[in-house]
CSV table of C-alpha atoms in Angstrom, one decimal:
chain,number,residue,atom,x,y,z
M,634,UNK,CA,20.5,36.4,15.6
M,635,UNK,CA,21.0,32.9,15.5
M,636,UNK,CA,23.4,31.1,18.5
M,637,UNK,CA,24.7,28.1,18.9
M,638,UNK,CA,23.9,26.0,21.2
M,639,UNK,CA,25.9,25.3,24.4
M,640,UNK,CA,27.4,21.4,24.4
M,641,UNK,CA,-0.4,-6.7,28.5
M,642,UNK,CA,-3.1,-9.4,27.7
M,643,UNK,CA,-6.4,-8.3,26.1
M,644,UNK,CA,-10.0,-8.2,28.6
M,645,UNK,CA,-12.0,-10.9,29.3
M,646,UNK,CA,-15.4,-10.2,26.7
M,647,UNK,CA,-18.8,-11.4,27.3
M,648,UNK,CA,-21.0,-12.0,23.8
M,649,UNK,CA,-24.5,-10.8,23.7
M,650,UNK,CA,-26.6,-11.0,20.4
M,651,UNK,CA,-25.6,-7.6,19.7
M,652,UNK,CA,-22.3,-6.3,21.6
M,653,UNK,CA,-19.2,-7.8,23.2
M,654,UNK,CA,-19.1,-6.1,27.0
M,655,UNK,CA,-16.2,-5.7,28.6
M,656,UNK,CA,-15.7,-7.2,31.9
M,657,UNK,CA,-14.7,-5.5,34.6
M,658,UNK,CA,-16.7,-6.7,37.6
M,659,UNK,CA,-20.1,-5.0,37.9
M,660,UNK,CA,-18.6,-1.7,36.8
M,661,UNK,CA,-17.3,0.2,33.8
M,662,UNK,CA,-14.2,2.1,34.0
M,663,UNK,CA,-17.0,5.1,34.3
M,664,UNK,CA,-17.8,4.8,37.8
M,665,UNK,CA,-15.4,5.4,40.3
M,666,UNK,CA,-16.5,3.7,43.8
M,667,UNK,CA,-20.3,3.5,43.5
M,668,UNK,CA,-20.6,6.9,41.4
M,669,UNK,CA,-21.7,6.8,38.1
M,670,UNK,CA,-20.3,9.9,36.4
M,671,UNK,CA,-22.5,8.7,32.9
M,672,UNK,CA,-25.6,11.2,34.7
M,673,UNK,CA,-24.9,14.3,36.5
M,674,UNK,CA,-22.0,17.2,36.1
M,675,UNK,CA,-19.5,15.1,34.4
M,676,UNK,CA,-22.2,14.0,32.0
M,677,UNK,CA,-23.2,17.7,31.2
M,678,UNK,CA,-19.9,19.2,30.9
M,679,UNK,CA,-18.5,16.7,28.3
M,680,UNK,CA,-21.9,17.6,26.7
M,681,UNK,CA,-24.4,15.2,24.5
M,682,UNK,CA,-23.1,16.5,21.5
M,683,UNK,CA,-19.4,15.3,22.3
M,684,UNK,CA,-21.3,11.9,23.3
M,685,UNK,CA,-22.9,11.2,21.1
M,686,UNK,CA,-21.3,8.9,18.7
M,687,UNK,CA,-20.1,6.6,22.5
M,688,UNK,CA,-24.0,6.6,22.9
M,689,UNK,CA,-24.9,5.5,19.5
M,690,UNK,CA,-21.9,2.5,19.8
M,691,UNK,CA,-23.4,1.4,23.2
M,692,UNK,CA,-27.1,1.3,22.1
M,693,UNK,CA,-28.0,4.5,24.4
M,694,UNK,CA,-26.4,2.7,27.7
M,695,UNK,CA,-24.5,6.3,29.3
M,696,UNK,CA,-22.3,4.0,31.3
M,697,UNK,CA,-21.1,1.6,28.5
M,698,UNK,CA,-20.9,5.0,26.3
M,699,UNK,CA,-18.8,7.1,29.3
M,700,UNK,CA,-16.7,3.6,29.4
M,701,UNK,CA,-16.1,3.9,25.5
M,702,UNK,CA,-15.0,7.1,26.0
M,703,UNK,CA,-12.2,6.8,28.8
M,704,UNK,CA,-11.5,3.8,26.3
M,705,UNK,CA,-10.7,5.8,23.8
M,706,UNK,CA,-8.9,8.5,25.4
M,707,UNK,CA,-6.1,5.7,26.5
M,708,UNK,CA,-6.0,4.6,23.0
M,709,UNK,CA,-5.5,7.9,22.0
M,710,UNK,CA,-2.8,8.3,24.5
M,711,UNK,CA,-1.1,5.3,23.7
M,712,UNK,CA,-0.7,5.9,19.5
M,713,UNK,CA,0.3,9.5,20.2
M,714,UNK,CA,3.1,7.5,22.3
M,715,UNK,CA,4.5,5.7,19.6
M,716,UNK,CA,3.9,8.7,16.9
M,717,UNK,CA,6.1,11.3,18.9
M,718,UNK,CA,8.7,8.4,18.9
M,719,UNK,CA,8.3,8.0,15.1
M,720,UNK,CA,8.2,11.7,14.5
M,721,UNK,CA,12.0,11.7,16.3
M,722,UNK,CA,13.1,9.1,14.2
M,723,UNK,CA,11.8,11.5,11.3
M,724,UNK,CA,13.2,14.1,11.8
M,725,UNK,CA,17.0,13.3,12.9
M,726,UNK,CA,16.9,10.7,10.2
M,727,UNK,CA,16.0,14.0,7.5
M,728,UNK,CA,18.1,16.4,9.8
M,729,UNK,CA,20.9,14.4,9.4
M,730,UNK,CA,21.2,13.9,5.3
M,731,UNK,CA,20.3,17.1,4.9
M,732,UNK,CA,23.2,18.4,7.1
M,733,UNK,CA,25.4,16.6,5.0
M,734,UNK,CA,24.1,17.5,1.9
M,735,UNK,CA,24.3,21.0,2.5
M,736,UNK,CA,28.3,20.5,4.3
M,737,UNK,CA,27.0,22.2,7.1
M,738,UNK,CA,30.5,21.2,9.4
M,739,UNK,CA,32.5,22.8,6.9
M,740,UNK,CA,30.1,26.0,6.5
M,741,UNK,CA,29.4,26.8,9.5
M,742,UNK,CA,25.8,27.5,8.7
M,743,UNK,CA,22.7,25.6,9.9
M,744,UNK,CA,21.3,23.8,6.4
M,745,UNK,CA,17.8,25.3,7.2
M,746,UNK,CA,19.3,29.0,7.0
M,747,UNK,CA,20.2,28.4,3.9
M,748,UNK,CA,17.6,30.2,1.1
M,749,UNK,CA,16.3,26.3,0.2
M,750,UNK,CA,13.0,28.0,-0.7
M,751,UNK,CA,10.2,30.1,0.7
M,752,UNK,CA,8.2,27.4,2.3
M,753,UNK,CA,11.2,26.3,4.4
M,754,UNK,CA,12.2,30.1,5.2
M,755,UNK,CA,8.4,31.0,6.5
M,756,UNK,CA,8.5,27.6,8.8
M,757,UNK,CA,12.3,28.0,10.1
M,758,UNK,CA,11.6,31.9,11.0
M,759,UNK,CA,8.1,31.1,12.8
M,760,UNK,CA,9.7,28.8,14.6
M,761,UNK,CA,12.4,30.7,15.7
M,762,UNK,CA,10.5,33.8,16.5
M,763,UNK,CA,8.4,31.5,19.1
M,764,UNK,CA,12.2,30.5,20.6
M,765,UNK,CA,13.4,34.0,20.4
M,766,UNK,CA,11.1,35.4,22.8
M,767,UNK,CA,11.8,32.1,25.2
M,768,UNK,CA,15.5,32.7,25.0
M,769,UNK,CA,15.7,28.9,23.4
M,770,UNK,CA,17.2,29.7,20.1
M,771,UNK,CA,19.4,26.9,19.8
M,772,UNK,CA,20.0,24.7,16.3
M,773,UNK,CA,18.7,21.9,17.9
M,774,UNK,CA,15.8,23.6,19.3
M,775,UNK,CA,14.7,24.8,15.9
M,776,UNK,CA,15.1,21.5,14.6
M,777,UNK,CA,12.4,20.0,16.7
M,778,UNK,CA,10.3,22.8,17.3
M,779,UNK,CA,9.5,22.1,13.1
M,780,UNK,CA,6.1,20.5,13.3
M,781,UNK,CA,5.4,17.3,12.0
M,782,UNK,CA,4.0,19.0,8.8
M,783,UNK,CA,7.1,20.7,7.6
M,784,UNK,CA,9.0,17.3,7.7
M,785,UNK,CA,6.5,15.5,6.0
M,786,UNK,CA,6.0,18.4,3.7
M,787,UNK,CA,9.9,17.8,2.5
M,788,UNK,CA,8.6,14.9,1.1
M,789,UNK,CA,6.5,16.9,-1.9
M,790,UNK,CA,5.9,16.9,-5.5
M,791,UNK,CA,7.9,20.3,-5.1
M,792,UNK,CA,11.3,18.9,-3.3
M,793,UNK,CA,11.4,15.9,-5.8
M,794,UNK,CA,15.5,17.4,-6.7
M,795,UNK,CA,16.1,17.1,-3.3
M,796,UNK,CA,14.6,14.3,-2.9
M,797,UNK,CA,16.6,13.1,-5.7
M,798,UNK,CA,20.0,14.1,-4.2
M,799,UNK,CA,19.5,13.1,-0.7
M,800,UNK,CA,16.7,12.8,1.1
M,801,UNK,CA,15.9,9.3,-0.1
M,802,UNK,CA,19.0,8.8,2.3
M,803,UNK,CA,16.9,8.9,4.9
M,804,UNK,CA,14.8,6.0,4.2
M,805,UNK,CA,17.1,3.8,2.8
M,806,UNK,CA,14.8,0.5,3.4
M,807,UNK,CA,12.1,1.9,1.4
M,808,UNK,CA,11.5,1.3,-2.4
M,809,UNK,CA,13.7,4.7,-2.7
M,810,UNK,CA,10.3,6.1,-4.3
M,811,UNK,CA,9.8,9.7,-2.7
M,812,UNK,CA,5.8,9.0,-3.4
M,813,UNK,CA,6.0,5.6,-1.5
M,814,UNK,CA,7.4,7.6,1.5
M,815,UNK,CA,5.8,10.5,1.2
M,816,UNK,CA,1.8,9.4,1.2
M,817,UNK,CA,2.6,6.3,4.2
M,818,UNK,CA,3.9,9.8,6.1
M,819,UNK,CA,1.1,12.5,4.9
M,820,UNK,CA,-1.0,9.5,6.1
M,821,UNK,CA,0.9,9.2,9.4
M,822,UNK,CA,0.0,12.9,10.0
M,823,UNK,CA,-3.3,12.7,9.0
M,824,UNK,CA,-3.9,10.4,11.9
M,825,UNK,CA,-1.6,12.7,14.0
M,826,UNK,CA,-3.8,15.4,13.8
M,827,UNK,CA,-7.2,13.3,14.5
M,828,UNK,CA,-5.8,12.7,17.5
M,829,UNK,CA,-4.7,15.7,18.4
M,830,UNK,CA,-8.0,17.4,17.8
M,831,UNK,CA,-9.5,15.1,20.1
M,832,UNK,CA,-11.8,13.3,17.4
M,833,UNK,CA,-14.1,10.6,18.1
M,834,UNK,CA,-11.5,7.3,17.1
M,835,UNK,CA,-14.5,5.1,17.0
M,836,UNK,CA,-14.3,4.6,13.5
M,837,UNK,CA,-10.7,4.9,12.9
M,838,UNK,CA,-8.8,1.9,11.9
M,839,UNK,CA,-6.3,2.2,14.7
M,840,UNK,CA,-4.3,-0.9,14.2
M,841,UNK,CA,-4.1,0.0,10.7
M,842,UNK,CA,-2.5,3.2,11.4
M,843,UNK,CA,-0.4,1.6,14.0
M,844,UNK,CA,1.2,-0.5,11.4
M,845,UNK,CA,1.6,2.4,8.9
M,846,UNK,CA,3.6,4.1,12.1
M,847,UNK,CA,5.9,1.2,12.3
M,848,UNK,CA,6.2,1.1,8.2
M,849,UNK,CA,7.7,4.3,8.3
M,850,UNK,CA,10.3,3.4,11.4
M,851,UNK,CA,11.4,0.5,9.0
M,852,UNK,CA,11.8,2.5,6.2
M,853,UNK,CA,14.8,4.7,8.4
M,854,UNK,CA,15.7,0.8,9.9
M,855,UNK,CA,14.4,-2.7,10.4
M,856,UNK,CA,15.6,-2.3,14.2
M,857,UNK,CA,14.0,0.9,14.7
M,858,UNK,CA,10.5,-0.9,13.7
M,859,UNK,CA,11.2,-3.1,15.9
M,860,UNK,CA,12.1,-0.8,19.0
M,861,UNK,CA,8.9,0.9,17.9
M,862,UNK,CA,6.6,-2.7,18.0
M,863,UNK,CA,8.0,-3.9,21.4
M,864,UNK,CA,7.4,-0.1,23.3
M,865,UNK,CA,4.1,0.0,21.6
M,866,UNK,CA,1.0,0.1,23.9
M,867,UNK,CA,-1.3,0.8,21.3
M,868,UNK,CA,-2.2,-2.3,20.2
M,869,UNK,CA,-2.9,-3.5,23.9
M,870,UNK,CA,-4.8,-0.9,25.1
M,871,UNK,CA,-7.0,-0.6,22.0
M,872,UNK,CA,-7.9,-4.8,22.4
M,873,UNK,CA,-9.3,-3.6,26.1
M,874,UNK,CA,-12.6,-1.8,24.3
M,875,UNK,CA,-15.4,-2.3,26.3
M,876,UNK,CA,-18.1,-2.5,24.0
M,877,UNK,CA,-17.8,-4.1,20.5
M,878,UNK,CA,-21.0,-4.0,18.3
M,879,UNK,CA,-21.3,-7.7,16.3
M,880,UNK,CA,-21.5,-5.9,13.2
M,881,UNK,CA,-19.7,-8.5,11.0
M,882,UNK,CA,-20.9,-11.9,9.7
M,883,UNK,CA,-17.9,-14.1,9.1
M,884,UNK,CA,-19.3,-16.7,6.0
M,885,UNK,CA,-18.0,-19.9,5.0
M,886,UNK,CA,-16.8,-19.2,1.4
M,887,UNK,CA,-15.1,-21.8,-0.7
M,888,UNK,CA,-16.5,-20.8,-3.3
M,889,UNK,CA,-17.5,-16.9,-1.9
M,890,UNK,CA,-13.4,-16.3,-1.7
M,891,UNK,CA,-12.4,-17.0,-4.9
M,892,UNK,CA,-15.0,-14.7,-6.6
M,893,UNK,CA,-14.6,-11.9,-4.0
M,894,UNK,CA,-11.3,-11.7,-5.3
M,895,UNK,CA,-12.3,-11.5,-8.9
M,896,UNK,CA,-15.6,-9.1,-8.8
M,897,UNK,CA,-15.6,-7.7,-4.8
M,898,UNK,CA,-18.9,-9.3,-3.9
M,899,UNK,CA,-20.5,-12.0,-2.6
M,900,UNK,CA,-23.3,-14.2,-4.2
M,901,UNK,CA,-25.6,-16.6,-1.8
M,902,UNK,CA,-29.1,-18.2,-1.7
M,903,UNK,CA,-31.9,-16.6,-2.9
M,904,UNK,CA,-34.0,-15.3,0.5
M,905,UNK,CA,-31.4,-16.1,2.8
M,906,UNK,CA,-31.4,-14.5,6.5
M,907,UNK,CA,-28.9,-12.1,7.8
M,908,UNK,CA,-29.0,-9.7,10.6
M,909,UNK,CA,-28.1,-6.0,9.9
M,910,UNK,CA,-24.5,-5.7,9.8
M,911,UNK,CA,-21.5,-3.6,8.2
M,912,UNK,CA,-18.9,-6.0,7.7
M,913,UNK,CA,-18.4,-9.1,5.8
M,914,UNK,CA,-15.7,-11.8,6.3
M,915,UNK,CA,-14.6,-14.9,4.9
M,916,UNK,CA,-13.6,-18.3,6.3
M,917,UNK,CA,-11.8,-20.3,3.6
M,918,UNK,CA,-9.5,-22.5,4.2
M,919,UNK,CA,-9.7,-22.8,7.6
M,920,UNK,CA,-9.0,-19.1,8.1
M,921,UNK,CA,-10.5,-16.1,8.4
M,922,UNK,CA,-9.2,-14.6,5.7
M,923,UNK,CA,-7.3,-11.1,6.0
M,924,UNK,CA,-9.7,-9.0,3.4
M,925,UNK,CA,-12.6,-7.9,5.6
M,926,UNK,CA,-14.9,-5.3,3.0
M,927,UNK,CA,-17.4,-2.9,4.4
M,928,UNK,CA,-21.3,-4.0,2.5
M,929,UNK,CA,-21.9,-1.4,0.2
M,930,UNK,CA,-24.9,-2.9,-1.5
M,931,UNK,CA,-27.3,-5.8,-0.5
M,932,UNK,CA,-30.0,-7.3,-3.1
M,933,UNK,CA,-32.0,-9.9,-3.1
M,934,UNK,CA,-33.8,-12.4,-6.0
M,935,UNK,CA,-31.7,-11.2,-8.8
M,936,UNK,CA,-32.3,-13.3,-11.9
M,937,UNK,CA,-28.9,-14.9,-13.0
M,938,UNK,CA,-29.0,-14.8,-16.9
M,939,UNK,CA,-27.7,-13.3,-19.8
M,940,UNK,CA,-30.2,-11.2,-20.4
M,941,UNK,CA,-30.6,-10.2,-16.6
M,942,UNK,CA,-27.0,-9.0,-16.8
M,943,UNK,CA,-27.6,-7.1,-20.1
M,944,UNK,CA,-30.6,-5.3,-18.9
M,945,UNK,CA,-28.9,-4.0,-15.5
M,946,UNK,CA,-25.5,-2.9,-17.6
M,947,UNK,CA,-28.1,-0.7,-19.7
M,948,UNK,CA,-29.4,0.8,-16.3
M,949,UNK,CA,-28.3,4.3,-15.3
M,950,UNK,CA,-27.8,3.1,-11.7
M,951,UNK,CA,-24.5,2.3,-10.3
M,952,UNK,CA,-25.2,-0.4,-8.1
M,953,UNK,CA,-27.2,-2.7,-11.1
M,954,UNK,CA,-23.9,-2.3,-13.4
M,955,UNK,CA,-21.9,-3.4,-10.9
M,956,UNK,CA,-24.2,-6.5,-10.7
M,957,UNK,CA,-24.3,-7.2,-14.4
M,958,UNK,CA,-20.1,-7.7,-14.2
M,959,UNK,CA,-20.7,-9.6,-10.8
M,960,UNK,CA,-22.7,-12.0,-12.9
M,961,UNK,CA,-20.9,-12.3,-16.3
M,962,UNK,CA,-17.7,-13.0,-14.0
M,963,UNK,CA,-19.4,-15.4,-11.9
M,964,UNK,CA,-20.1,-17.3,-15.1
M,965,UNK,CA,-17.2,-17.9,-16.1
M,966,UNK,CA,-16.4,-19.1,-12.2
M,967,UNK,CA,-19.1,-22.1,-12.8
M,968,UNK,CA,-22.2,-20.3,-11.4
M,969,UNK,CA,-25.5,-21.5,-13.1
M,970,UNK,CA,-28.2,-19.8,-14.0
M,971,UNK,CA,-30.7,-19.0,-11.5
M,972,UNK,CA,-31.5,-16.6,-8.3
M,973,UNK,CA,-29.5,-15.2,-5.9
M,974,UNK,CA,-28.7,-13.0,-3.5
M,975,UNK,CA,-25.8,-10.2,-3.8
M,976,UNK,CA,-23.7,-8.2,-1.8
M,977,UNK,CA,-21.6,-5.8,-3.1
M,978,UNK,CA,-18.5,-5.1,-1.2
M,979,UNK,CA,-15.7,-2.6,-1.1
M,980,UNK,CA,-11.9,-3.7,-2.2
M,981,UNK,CA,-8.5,-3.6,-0.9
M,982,UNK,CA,-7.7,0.1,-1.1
M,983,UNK,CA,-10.8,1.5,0.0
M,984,UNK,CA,-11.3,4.3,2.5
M,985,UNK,CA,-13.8,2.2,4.7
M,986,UNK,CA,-12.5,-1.6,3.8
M,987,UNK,CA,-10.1,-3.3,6.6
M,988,UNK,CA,-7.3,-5.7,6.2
M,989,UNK,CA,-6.2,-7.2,8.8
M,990,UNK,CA,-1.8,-8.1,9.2
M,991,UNK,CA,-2.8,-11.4,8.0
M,992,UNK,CA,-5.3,-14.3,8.3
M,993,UNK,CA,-6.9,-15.7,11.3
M,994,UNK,CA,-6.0,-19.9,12.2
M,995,UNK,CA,-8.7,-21.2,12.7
M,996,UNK,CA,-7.2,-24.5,14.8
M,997,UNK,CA,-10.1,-26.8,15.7
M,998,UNK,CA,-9.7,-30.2,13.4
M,999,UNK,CA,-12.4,-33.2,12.9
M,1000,UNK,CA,-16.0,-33.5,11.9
M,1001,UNK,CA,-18.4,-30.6,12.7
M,1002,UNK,CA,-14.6,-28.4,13.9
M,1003,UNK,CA,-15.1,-25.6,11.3
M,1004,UNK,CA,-15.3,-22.3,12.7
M,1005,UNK,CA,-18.7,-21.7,10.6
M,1006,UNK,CA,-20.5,-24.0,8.0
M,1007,UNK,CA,-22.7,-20.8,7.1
M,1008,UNK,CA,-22.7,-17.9,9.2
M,1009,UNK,CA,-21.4,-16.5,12.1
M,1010,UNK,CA,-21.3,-13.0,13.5
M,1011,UNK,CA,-18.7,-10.9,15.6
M,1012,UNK,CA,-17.1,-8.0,16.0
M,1013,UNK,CA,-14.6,-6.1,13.5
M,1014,UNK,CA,-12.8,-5.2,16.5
M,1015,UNK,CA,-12.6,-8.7,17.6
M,1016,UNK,CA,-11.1,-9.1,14.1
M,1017,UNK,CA,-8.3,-6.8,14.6
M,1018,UNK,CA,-7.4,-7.9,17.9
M,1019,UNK,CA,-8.0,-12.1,17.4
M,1020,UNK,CA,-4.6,-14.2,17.1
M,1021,UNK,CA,-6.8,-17.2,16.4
M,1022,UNK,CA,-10.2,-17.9,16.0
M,1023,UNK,CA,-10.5,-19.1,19.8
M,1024,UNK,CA,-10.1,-15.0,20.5
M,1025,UNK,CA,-13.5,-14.2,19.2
């Protein structure tokens, strides 16, 4: 039976051709004293398998992988800090509207005992069987012992009625579209669960995540963002990565922007030279601009024509259609004919493109004071972490 209840700055980083390093005297955060746990029993028991992906990161150095690691346990740490903050927010914010809605004061009944519909009935009873036999069954208590999933499962196709009559009182800074709300949260708990099954975050767009945390806190309040952004470590501890790869060449793009925008790619010199990376950026307007697309496709010598164009839309292969639009809209942008080189890139909205909060000052003024006049290669972490240009 149911009773009621009784009343910090970023780390110093060293650029090699390759990596950024961190810098932590002559050790990573791996060793403690003069023991290097990245060979022996620590080593075997996390196993190669688990390892693997630090390895790969640190080009095969066990120390710089074991220091990637501990790196991203403390990032892991740190977001699930400011989720189970978020995730309190959530649920008193819903808990609260839905008490009213359903005049719990005057009934006397708890709004989640009321037949609302199976779904609800399954998760409330679960979660009061586990309190039962803990002698914790208290409203409250069953209020937060609802995992994250049921809350943001309120937020469904299927509760669009309740939606409708109140629940959009709980987030009454957002569009007051339930599907706005509902896929910035699913995605909050997406990334809630990645971290709880202790996944690799390597290729996780943390600060990306982190801002969609503090979307949702502004959607309840603009002060509750806030609170959220000044308690944050995330963002701090996720700069301190020891080792970066360089895997994103930053391109001076007058010209290169404006297309981008129009047809996602980028169009160059015929046979120009770039080292293998992932990423591509633009500097335009003496910025880094905030759009940084993952390389989907690189070709070299295509034939800028008319004809070139028509031939490759006629092909059955993805990648030469796209190149055919790439070059009738680069047309119309000025480009003559001739031969170039193409990358094909990946647009805002993407699963594996980045934007960044916003673009990167680049500060330096006078003759030659350009942060690149071609090319120039960091890291995307770098990226996410840089206030200005001098960061990288």
């Amino acid at each position: 039976m149911f009773t009621p209840r009784p009343r910090k700055e970023p780390q110093a980083h060293e650029q090699t051709q390759r990596r950024h390093w961190g810098v932590r005297g002559l050790a990573y955060p791996s060793m403690a004293g003069d023991v290097d746990h990245s060979a022996g029993p620590v080593w075997d028991l996390l196993s190669e398998p688990r390892m693997a992906p630090y390895v790969a990161d640190a080009d095969g150095d066990r120390a710089a992988a074991l220091a990637l690691y501990c790196w991203s346990s403390r990032t892991v740490a740190a977001s699930f800090e400011v989720l189970g903050h978020l995730e309190v927010l959530v649920r008193n914010a819903l808990d609260a509207v839905l008490r009213e809605h359903f005049s719990e004061a005057e009934r006397g009944i708890p709004w989640f005992m009321l037949p609302i519909n199976e779904n609800v009935s399954a998760a409330v009873e679960t979660t009061r069987g586990r309190l039962r036999e803990q002698n914790r069954e208290y409203r409250d208590q069953i209020v937060a012992g609802l995992s994250f999933g049921f809350w943001s499962g309120l937020l469904g196709p299927k509760y669009e009625q309740l939606w409708r009559e109140c629940l959009h009182r709980a987030f009454p800074h957002s569009t007051g579209r339930r599907k706005q709300v509902m896929i910035a949260l699913e995605g909050v708990r997406k990334f809630r669960n990645r971290l709880a099954h202790h996944d690799s975050i390597l290729n996780v767009d943390v600060p990306f995540e982190v801002r969609r945390i503090v979307e949702v806190a502004g959607f309840i309040h603009p002060q509750a963002a806030d609170w959220l952004t000044s308690l944050s470590r995330a963002m701090a501890v996720y700069a301190e990565r020891p080792v970066a790869p360089l895997d994103t060449v930053v391109v001076a793009a007058r010209a290169g922007w404006p297309l981008y925008q129009s047809c996602n790619a980028y169009v160059c010199q015929v046979g120009r030279s770039f080292r293998p990376v992932e990423r591509l950026a633009f500097y335009f307007d003496s910025a880094i601009q905030a759009e940084i697309p993952r390389v989907r496709h690189r070709r070299d010598a295509v034939e800028w024509t008319e004809e070139s164009a028509a031939r490759l839309r006629g092909s059955s292969d993805r990648n030469d259609r796209k190149i055919a639009a790439v070059i009738e809209t680069s047309r119309e942008f000025g480009w003559t004919e001739g031969v170039y080189q193409v990358f094909l890139l990946t647009r805002p909205g993407d699963a594996e493109h980045r934007t960044l909060p916003g673009p990167i000052p680049h500060q330096s003024t006078g003759r030659g004071g350009a942060f690149t006049q071609r090319q120039r290669y960091v890291s995307l972490h770098g990226l996410e972490t840089a206030r200005s240009t001098t960061d990288l």
